[in-house]
Every structure is written in C-alpha cells, then in structure tokens.
Short mmCIF file of C-alpha atoms (C1' of nucleotides) in Angstrom, two decimals:
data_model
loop_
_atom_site.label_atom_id
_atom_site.label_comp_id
_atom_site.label_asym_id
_atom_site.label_seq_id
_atom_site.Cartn_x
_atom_site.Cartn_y
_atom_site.Cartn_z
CA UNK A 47 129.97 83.83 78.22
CA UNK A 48 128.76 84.43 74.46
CA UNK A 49 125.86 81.78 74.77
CA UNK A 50 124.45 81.93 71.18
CA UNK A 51 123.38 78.86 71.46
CA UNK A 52 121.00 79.67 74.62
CA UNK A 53 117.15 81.05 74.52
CA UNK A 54 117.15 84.63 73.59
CA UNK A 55 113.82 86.94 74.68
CA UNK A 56 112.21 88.28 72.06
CA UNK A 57 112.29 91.39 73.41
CA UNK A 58 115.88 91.70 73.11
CA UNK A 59 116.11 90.87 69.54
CA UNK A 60 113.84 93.42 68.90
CA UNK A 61 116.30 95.81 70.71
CA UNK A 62 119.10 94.46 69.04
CA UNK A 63 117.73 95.37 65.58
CA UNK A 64 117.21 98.99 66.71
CA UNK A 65 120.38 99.03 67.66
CA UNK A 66 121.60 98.19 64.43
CA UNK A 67 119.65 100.93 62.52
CA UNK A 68 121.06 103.58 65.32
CA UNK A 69 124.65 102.38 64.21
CA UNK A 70 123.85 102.71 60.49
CA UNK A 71 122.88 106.36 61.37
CA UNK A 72 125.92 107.09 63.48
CA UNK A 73 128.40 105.50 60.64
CA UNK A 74 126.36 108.31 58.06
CA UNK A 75 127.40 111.00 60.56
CA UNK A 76 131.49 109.52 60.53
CA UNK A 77 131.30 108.45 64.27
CA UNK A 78 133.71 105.42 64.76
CA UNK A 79 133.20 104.91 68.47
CA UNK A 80 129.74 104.96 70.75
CA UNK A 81 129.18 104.27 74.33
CA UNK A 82 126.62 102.10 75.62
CA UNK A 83 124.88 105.36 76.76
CA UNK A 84 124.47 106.94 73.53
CA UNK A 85 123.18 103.97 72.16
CA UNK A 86 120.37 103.13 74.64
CA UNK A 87 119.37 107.50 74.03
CA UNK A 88 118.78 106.86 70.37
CA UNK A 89 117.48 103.43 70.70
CA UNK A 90 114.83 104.73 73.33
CA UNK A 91 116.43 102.32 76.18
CA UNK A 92 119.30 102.36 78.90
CA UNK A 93 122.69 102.04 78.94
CA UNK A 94 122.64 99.01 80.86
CA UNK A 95 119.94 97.17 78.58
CA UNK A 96 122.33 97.77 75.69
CA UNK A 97 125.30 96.30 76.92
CA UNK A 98 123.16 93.15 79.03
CA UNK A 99 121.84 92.69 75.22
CA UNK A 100 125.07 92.95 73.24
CA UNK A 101 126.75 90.29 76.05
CA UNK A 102 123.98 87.33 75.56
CA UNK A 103 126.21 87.28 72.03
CA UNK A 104 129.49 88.39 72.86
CA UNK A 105 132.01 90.94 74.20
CA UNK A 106 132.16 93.52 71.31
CA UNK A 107 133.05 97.11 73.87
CA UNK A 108 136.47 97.93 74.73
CA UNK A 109 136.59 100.30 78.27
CA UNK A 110 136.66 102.67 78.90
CA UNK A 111 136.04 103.69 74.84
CA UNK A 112 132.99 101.84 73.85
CA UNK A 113 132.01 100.02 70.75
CA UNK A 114 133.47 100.58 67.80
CA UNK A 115 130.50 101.63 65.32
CA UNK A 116 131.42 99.54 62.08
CA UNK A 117 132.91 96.58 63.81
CA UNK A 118 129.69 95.72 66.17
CA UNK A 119 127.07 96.96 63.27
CA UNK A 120 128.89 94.09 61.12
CA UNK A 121 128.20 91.96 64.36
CA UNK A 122 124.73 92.88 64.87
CA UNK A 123 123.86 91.83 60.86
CA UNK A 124 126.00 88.75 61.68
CA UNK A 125 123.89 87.63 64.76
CA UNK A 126 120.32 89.01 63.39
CA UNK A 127 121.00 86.89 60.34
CA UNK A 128 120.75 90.16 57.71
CA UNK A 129 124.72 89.87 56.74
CA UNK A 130 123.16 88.18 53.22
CA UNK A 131 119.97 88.59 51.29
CA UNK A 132 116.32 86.40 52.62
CA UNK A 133 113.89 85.92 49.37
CA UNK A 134 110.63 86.91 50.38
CA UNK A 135 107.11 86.69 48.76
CA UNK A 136 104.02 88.92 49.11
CA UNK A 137 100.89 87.04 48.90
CA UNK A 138 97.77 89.55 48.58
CA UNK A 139 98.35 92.95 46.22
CA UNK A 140 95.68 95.34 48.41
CA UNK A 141 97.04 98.92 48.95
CA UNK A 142 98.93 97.89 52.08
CA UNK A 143 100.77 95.35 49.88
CA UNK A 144 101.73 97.86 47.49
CA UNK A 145 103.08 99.66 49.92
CA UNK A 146 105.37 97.59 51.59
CA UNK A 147 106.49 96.07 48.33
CA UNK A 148 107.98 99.28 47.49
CA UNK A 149 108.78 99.95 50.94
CA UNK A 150 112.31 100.95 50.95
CA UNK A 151 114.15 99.85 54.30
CA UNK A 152 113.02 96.94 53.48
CA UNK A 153 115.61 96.16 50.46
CA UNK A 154 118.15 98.64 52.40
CA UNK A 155 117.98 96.07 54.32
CA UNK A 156 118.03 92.51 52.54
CA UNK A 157 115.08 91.69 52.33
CA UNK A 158 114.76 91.26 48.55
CA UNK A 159 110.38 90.79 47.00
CA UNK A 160 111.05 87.63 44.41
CA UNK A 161 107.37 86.90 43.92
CA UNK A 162 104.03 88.46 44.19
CA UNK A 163 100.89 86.37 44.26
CA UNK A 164 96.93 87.27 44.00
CA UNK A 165 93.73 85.53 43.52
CA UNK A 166 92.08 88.13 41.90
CA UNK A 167 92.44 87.47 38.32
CA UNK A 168 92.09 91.16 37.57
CA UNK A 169 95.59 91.55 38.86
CA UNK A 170 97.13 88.54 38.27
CA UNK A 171 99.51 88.88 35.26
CA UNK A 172 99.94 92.87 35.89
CA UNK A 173 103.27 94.35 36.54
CA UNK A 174 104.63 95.51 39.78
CA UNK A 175 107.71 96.89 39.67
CA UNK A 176 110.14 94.04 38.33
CA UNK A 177 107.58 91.22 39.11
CA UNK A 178 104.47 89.87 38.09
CA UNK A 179 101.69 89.34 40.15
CA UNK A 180 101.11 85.34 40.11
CA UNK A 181 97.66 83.43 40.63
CA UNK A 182 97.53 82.07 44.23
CA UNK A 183 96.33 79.22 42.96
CA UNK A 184 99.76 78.24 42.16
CA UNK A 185 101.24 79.56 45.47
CA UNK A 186 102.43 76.25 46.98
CA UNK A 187 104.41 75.25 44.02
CA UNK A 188 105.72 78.59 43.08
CA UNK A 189 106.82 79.03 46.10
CA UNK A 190 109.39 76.32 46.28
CA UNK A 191 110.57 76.94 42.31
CA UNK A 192 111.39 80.50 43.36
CA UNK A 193 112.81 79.45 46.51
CA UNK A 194 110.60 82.29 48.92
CA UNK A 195 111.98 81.95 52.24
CA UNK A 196 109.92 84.43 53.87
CA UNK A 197 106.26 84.90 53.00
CA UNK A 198 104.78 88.63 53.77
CA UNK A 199 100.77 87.85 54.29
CA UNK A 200 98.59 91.28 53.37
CA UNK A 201 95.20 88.68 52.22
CA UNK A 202 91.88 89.08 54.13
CA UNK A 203 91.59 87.52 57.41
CA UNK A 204 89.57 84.79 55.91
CA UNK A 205 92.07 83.59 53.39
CA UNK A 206 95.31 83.57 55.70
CA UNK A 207 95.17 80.71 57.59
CA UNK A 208 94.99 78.46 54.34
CA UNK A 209 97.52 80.57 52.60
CA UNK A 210 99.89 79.99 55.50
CA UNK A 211 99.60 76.42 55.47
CA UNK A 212 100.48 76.05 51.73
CA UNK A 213 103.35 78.71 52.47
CA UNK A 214 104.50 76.20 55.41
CA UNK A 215 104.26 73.02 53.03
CA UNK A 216 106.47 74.90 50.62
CA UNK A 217 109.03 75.14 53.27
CA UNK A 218 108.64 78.72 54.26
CA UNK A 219 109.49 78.71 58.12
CA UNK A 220 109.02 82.51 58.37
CA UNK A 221 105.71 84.53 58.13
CA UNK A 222 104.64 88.30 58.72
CA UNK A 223 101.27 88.74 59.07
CA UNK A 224 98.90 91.72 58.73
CA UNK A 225 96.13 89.36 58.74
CA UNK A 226 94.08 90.04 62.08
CA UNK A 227 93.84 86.61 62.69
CA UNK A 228 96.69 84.27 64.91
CA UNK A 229 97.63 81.51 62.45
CA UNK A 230 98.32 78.21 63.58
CA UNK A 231 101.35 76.91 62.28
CA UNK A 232 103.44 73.96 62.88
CA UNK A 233 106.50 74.22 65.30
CA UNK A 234 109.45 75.07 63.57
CA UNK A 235 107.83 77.77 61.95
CA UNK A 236 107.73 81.31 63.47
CA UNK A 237 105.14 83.84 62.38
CA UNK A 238 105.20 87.58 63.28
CA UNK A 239 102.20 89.53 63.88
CA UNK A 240 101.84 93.11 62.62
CA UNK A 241 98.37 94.74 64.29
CA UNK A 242 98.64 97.78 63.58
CA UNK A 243 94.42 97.89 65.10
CA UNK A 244 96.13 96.62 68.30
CA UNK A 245 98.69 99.17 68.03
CA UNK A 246 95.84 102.47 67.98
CA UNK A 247 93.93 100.62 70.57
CA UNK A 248 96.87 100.66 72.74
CA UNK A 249 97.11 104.32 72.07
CA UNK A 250 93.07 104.27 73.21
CA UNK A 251 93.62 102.77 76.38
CA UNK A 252 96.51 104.90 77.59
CA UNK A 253 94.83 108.40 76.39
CA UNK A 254 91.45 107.02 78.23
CA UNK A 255 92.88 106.68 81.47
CA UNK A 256 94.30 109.83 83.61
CA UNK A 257 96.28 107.39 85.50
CA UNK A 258 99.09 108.20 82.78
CA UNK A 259 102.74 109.05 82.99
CA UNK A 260 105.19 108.74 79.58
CA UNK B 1477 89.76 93.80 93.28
CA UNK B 1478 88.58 95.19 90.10
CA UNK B 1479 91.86 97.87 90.05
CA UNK B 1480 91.29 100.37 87.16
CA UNK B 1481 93.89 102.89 88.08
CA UNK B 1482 96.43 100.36 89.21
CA UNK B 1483 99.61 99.77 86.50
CA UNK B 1484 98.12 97.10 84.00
CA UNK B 1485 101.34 96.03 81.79
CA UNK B 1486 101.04 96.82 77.96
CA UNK B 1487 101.45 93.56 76.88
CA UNK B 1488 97.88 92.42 78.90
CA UNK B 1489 96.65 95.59 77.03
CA UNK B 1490 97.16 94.01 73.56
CA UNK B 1491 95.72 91.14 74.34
CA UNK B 1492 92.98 92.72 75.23
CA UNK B 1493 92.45 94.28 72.25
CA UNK B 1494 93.03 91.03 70.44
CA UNK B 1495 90.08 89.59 72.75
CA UNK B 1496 87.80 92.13 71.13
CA UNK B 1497 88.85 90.84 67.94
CA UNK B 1498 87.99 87.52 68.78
CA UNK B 1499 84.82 88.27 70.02
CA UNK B 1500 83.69 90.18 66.75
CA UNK B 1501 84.08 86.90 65.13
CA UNK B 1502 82.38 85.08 67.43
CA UNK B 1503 79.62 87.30 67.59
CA UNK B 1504 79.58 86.83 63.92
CA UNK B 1505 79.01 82.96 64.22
CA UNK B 1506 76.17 83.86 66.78
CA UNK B 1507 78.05 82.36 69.60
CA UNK B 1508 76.63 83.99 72.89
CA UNK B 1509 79.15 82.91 75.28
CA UNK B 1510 82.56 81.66 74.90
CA UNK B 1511 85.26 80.06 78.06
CA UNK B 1512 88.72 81.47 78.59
CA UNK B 1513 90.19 78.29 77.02
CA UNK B 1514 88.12 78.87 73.33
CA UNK B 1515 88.98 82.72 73.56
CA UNK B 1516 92.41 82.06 74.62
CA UNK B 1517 92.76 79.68 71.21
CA UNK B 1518 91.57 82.16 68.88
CA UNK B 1519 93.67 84.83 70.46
CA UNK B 1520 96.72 82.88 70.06
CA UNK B 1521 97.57 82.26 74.24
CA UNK B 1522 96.66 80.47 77.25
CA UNK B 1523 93.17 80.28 79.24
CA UNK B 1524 95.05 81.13 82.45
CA UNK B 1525 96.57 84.85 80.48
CA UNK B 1526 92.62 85.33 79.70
CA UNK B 1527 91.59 84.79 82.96
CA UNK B 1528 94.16 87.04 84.07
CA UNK B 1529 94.28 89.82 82.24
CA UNK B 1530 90.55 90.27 82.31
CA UNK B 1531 90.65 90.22 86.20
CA UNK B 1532 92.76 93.02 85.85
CA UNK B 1533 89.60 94.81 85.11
CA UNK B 1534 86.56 92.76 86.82
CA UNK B 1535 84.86 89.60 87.17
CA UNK B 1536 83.00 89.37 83.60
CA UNK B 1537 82.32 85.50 83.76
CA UNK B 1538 79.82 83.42 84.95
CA UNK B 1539 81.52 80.02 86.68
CA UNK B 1540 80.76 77.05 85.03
CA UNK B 1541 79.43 79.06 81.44
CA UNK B 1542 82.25 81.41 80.52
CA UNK B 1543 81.60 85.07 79.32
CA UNK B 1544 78.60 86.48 77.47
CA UNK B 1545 80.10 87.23 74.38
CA UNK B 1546 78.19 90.70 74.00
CA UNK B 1547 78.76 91.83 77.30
CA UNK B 1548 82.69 91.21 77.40
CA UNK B 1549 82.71 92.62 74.13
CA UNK B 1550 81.52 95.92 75.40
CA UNK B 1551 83.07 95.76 78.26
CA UNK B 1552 86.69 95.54 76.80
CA UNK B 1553 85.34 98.35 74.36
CA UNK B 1554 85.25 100.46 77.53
CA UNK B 1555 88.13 99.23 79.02
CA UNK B 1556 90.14 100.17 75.60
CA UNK B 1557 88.09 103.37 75.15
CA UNK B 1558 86.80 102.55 71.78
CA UNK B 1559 82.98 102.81 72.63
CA UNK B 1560 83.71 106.51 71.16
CA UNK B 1561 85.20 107.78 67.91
CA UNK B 1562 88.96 108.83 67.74
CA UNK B 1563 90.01 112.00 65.77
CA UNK B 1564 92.75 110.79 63.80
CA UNK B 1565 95.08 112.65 61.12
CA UNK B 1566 97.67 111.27 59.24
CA UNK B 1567 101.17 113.40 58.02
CA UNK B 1568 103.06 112.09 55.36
CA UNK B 1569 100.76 110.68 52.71
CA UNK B 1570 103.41 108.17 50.78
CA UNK B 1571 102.38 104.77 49.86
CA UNK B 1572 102.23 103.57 53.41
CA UNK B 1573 100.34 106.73 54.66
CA UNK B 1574 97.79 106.22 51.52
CA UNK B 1575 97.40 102.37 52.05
CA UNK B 1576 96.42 103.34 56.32
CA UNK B 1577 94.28 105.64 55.44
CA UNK B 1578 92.07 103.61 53.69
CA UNK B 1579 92.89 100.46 55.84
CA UNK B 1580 88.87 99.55 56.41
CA UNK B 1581 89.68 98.17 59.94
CA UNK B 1582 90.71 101.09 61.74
CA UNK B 1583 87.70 103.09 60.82
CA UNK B 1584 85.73 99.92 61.82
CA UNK B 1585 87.27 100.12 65.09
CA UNK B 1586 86.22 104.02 65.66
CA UNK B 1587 89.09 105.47 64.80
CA UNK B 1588 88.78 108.33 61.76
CA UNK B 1589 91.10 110.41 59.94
CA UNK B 1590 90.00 113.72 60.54
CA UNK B 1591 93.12 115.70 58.35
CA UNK B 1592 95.83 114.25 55.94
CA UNK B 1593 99.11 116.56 55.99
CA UNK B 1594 101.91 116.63 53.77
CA UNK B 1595 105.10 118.75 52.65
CA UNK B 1596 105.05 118.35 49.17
CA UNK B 1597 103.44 121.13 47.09
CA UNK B 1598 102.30 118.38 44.28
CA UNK B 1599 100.19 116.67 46.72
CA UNK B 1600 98.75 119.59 49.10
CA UNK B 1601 95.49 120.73 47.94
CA UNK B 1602 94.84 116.90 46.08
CA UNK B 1603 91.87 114.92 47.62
CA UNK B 1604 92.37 111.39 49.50
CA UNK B 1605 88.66 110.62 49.78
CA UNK B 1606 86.92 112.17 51.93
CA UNK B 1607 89.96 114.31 53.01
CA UNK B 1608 92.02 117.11 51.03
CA UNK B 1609 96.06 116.84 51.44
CA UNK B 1610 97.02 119.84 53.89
CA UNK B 1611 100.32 121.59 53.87
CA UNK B 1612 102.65 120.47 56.72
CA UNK B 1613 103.53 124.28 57.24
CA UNK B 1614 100.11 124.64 59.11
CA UNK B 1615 100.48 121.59 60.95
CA UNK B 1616 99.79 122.59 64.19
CA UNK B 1617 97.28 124.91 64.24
CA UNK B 1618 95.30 122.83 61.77
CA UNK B 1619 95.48 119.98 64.28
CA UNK B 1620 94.18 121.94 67.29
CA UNK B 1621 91.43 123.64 65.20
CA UNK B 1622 90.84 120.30 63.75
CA UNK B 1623 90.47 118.90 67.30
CA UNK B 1624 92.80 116.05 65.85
CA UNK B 1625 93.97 113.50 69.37
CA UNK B 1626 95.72 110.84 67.37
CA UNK B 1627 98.70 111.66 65.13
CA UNK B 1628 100.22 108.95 62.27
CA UNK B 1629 103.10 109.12 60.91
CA UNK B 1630 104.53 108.64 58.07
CA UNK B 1631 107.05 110.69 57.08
CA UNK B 1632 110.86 110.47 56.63
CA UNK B 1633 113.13 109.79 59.63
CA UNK B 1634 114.76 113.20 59.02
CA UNK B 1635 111.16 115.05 59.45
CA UNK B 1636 109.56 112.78 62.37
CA UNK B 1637 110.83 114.47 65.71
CA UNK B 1638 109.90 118.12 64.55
CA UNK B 1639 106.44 116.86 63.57
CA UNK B 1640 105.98 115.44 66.65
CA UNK B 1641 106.83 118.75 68.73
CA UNK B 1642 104.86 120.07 66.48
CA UNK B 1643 101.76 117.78 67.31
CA UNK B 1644 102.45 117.84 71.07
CA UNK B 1645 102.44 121.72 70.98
CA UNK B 1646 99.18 121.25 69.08
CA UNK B 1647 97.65 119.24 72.25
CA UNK B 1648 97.94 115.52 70.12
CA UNK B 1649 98.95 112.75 73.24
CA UNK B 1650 99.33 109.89 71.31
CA UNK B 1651 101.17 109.22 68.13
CA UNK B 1652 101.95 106.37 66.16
CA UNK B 1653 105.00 106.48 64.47
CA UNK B 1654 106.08 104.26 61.69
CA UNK B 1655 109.13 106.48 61.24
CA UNK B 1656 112.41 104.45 62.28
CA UNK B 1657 113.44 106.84 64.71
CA UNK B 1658 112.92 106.60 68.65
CA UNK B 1659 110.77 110.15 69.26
CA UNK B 1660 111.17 112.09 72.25
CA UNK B 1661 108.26 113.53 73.64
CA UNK B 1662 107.02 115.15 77.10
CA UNK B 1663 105.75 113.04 79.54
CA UNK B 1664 101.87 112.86 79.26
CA UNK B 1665 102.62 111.96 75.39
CA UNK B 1666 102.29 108.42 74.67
CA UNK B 1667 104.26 107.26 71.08
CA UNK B 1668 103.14 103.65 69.91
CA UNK B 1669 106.16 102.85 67.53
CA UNK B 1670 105.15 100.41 64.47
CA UNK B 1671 108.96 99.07 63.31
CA UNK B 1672 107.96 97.02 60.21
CA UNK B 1673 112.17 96.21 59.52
CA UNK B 1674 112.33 94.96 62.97
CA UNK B 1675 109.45 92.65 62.76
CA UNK B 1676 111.27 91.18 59.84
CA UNK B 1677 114.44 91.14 61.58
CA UNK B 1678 113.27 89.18 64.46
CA UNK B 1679 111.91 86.87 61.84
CA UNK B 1680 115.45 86.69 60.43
CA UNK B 1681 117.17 85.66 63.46
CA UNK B 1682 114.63 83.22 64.30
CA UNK B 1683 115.28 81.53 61.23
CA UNK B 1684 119.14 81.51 61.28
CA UNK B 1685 119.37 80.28 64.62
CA UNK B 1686 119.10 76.52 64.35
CA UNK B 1687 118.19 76.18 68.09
CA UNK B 1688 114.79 77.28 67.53
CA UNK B 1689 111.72 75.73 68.22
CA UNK B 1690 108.16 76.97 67.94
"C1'" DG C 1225 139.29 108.03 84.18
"C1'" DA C 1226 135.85 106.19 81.31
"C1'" DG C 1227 133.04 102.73 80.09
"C1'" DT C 1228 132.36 97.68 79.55
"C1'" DG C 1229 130.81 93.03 81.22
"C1'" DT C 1230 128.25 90.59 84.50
"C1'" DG C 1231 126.74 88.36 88.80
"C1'" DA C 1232 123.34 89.60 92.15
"C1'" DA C 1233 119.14 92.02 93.40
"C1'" DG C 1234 114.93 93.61 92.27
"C1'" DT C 1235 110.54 93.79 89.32
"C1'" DA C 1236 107.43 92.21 86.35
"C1'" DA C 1237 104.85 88.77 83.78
"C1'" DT C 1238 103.15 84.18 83.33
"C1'" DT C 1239 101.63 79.76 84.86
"C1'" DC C 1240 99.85 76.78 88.42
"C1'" DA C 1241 96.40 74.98 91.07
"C1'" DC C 1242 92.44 75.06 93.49
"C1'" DA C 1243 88.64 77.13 96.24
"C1'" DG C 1244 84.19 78.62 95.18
"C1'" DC C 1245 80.19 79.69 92.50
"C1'" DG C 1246 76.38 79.11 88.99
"C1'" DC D 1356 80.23 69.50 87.25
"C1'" DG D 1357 82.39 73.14 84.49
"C1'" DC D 1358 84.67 77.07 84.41
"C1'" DT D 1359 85.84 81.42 86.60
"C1'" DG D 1360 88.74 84.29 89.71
"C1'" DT D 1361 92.92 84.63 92.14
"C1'" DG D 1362 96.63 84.02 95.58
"C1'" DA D 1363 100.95 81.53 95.40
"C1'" DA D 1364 104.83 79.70 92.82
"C1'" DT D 1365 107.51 80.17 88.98
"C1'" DT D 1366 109.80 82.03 85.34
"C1'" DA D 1367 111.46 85.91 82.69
"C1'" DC D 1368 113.20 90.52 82.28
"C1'" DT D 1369 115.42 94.67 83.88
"C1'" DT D 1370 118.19 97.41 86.81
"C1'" DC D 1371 121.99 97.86 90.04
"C1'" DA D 1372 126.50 98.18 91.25
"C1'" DC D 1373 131.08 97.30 90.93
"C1'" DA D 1374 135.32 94.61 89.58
"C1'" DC D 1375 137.96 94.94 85.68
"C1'" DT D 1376 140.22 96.61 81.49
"C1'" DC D 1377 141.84 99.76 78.09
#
DNA sequence: GAGTGTGAAGTAATTCACAGCG
DNA sequence: CGCTGTGAATTACTTCACACTC
C-alpha cells in the first residue's frame, strides 16, 4: 500500500535522504543492484528499517535481487522532492554563512543560493561568489521578486525571529535555522533546526556517564 | 526515582540541552524562576515533555512556583557535563571547519579547541587564532599528547573513517562528524553526525508534500 | 535460493490526568 | 490555589518473522 498521501515520521525522511546519498556513492562505484542489507550498513541502520521505509512510498525491490541502484535513487529524489532545483536565500553573511554558501553538496544537490542578504552595511553591496549581498532591510520584498523558496537563517539569535516572520510573509514555507532560538511560525510553514551546541552537548552527556555502550 | 544510570533516550537529552539554553536567557532577563509551561514555550515543546524529561533526573521544582532558574540551570549543566571544559580539536580546516572554530557559542558553552589538523601542506604550520594548523600525518599522537576528548570533523568523505580510527586509537570517544558518511567505530565511541543536506532535504519533502500541516 | 514487502509483536516516546505539596 | 512529579494510557517507531516473488 504506497500511502504517500499518509503522515510520514520525520525520522524516516531523514533516513530516506541518507539513503539516497549511499545510492549516489554506489552508482560512482558501477553497482546496479543493492540489497536492503547493504543499504542499512552504509546508511548506519538495518535491513529491515530500509525496506519498512522504502514501502511507506512504494514497492521499488524485486526478490530475491534487491533494488536496482539508479531506478530507486531516481525514486528517492522523486519522493524527497530534490528531482528539480529549490531557490534558497541566506539571510546573515557571518563566517558560518560563508561557509555554507559555498558549501558544495549543497548545489550537488539542488539547492541553488539566489540571494544573500545583511544588515550590516559594511557588507551589503560586496560580492559573494555570483551574488551580492542585499540590505535586510529590503528582505521581505526581495524575497518574493527573486522568488526564495527556502530561507537559510545564520543572523544572531536576537534578529531571527523577526527575520523569519518577514521570510514567512514573503511566502517562504521552509526555514533552516542556526539561530539558537525556536521560531514561532505559522502552520503551514516548517522550520528545521540546526544546533550544532545541542549536538556537542549530546556528545557531553554520553562521555560523562560510564553507563555507556555504542 | 531520580534514575541516573537508567537508559534516558537521546531525544530527552537534547531537550535538555535546549532547556539550558532557555534558561541563559532567562537568567539574562533576571527571571528567578520559571514553570514547565514558560520553559516548555521557549524551548519549542510541551510542559508535560519538561516535566518529564527533567524527572528523568530529579525533582528540581517547587509545586505551585516552578524551578529556580539558577539552580536548574546548574543542575542540567551537571546532568550534561558541561560544568567543566571540553578539549576539543578540529581536522579539516575548510570553510566549515574555519567558520566552527570560531563559532563564539561553543566556547561559551565550555567546549575549546585545543588542536586544528589538516592535510594540506599550504595550510599546516598557518595560525587560526589562538591555534597553529597541524599536519594530519601526526594526528594521533598529537591528539593523545594533546589530551584532545572531542574530535570535529571536517574533512572529505573519502578521508573521514581513517581519521576516525585514527582518533579512537588516540583515546578520542566522541566525534562529531559533519562528513556525509556513516563512521564505524568501536563500541565505547560515541559519533554525533551533523547532516546539513539532510536537514534541507527533510525541508524539501515537507514542502512538496501538499498534505502537510504544521 | 535470495531477498523483498508487510502484518503482527514488541519497544520506546509522548501525552494525559490527577494526587500531592508548597 | 498553582504547578510539580509521575503512574497510566496513548501514540509512534522499530524489529520480527515469514509468505511471497523473481
């Protein structure tokens, strides 16, 4: 039963798009067929969470062979929604903006930078790359002229929530944020949270207490 | 039951560490206590998950007030083992390594880069700060002398899993690896994976399916 | 035979709801 | 009274196990 059309965990999505990087290194080494077993090794999961997670979309295996590599890739872009090209803006130049503006899986993987916006005028006007950096003062309008479907927030924690709401009134329904604050957004709009403090904290905790396996 | 060596799942983990955001901030404003409900607002969940997760670890309320902002916050310092400094050293010093490694709110947070490693003969020997680029070669012994306990990475996919062994031989038990690989390491080893292309791809998929709310 | 697809079983995480305390 | 702490109920996620197909 394909169900696309039924609630999805998070969780699986997230496995879903590892899975589709593991294929894209399997097609560079000319395999044409992988079992549900090799996938879950190189995705870091088990054979049966692949193929639970490939059938809440669809039956791409054949038994007693497997998948074929090319075939459910082209699925997996087709169902994660990365088969075509998202516009997305960074709002807030900083080093770690910089950085994922040239960040290259990210245009390997179509997600195409179309705008660049700061509110320090010392930056505003200056070249990165092929764009220029824009004044965030015109962020709302700019936005919808360039047509920025995702917005990519790098600004200080104090700044995001009101860049987020001119982002959301200029129709952007997607938003990552590195801002260590939880926007509030209205519903139809889904924000992602990158915490990378969260992240070594987690680390913290686990090397703190003994009571550790894996 | 207070329960500090029982299983506490990894998700309650981050939101702890996300409550000791919170409470920065509210120890900022000069608020001295704060309920689940406020804390669970800021933190972006429910009072009941608050509740929860903190029981996990004791009772740190006081019925009818809430929590003593202070206290909790030291308490979940504690908990998270961040009352101390972490030895941190980042390998791989690209943009993204060069943009964490002056990212202000990890050393905030007591976590300090201790070593900066690289492969490239252009960059070993150049200063990063505080910090002068080491070559990769001498990776592991530099680590242990270094008395490094926190690995980042950022290098290549192709170069992730042998710097890993590398840093487990060294003694390192956690890692965070921004590398889109899945790294295998001994048990005992924890690896905190940052996937920045997933955390757009989820974002993708949320806004291609139509049945999407929230 | 090898390996998928999937109900059913088993775990885990979250939410409810309320007794009990300050 | 207000708000915590927590068992009980619910919901979600994962693992099992095996019929089925290539």
């Amino acid at each position: 039963m394909p169900a696309s059309l039924h609630k999805v965990s998070d969780s699986a999505i997230r496995r879903l798009s590892i899975y589709l990087r593991v294929l894209g290194g399997l097609e560079r080494e000319g395999k044409e067929t992988v079992s549900s077993q090799v996938l879950a090794d190189r995705a870091g999961t088990t054979a049966a969470q692949v193929r639970k997670d490939l059938s809440l979309f669809g039956s791409f295996g054949k038994r007693g062979l497997g998948y074929l590599v090319t075939t459910l890739r082209d699925e997996l872009r087709g169902i994660l929604g990365v088969s075509r090209t998202w516009r997305v803006a960074l709002v807030g130049i900083g080093r770690m903006g910089a950085a994922l503006l040239e960040y290259p899986h990210f245009r390997a993987r179509g997600f195409e930078f179309v705008a660049v916006y700061d509110s320090d005028p010392e930056k505003v006007g200056s070249r990165r790359g092929m764009l220029t950096v824009e004044d965030a003062r015109v962020l709302e309008e700019s936005l919808r002229e360039t047509g920025v479907e995702i917005v990519v927030l790098t600004v200080p924690a104090g700044a995001a929530q009101e860049v987020a709401d001119a982002a959301v009134r200029a129709g952007v329904r997607g938003i990552m944020n590195f801002a260590p604050v939880a926007l509030k957004v209205p519903p139809g709009v889904r924000v992602n949270a990158v915490r990378l403090t969260v992240e070594l904290e987690v680390l913290s905790f686990s090397l703190g207490s003994v009571a550790d396996r894996d």
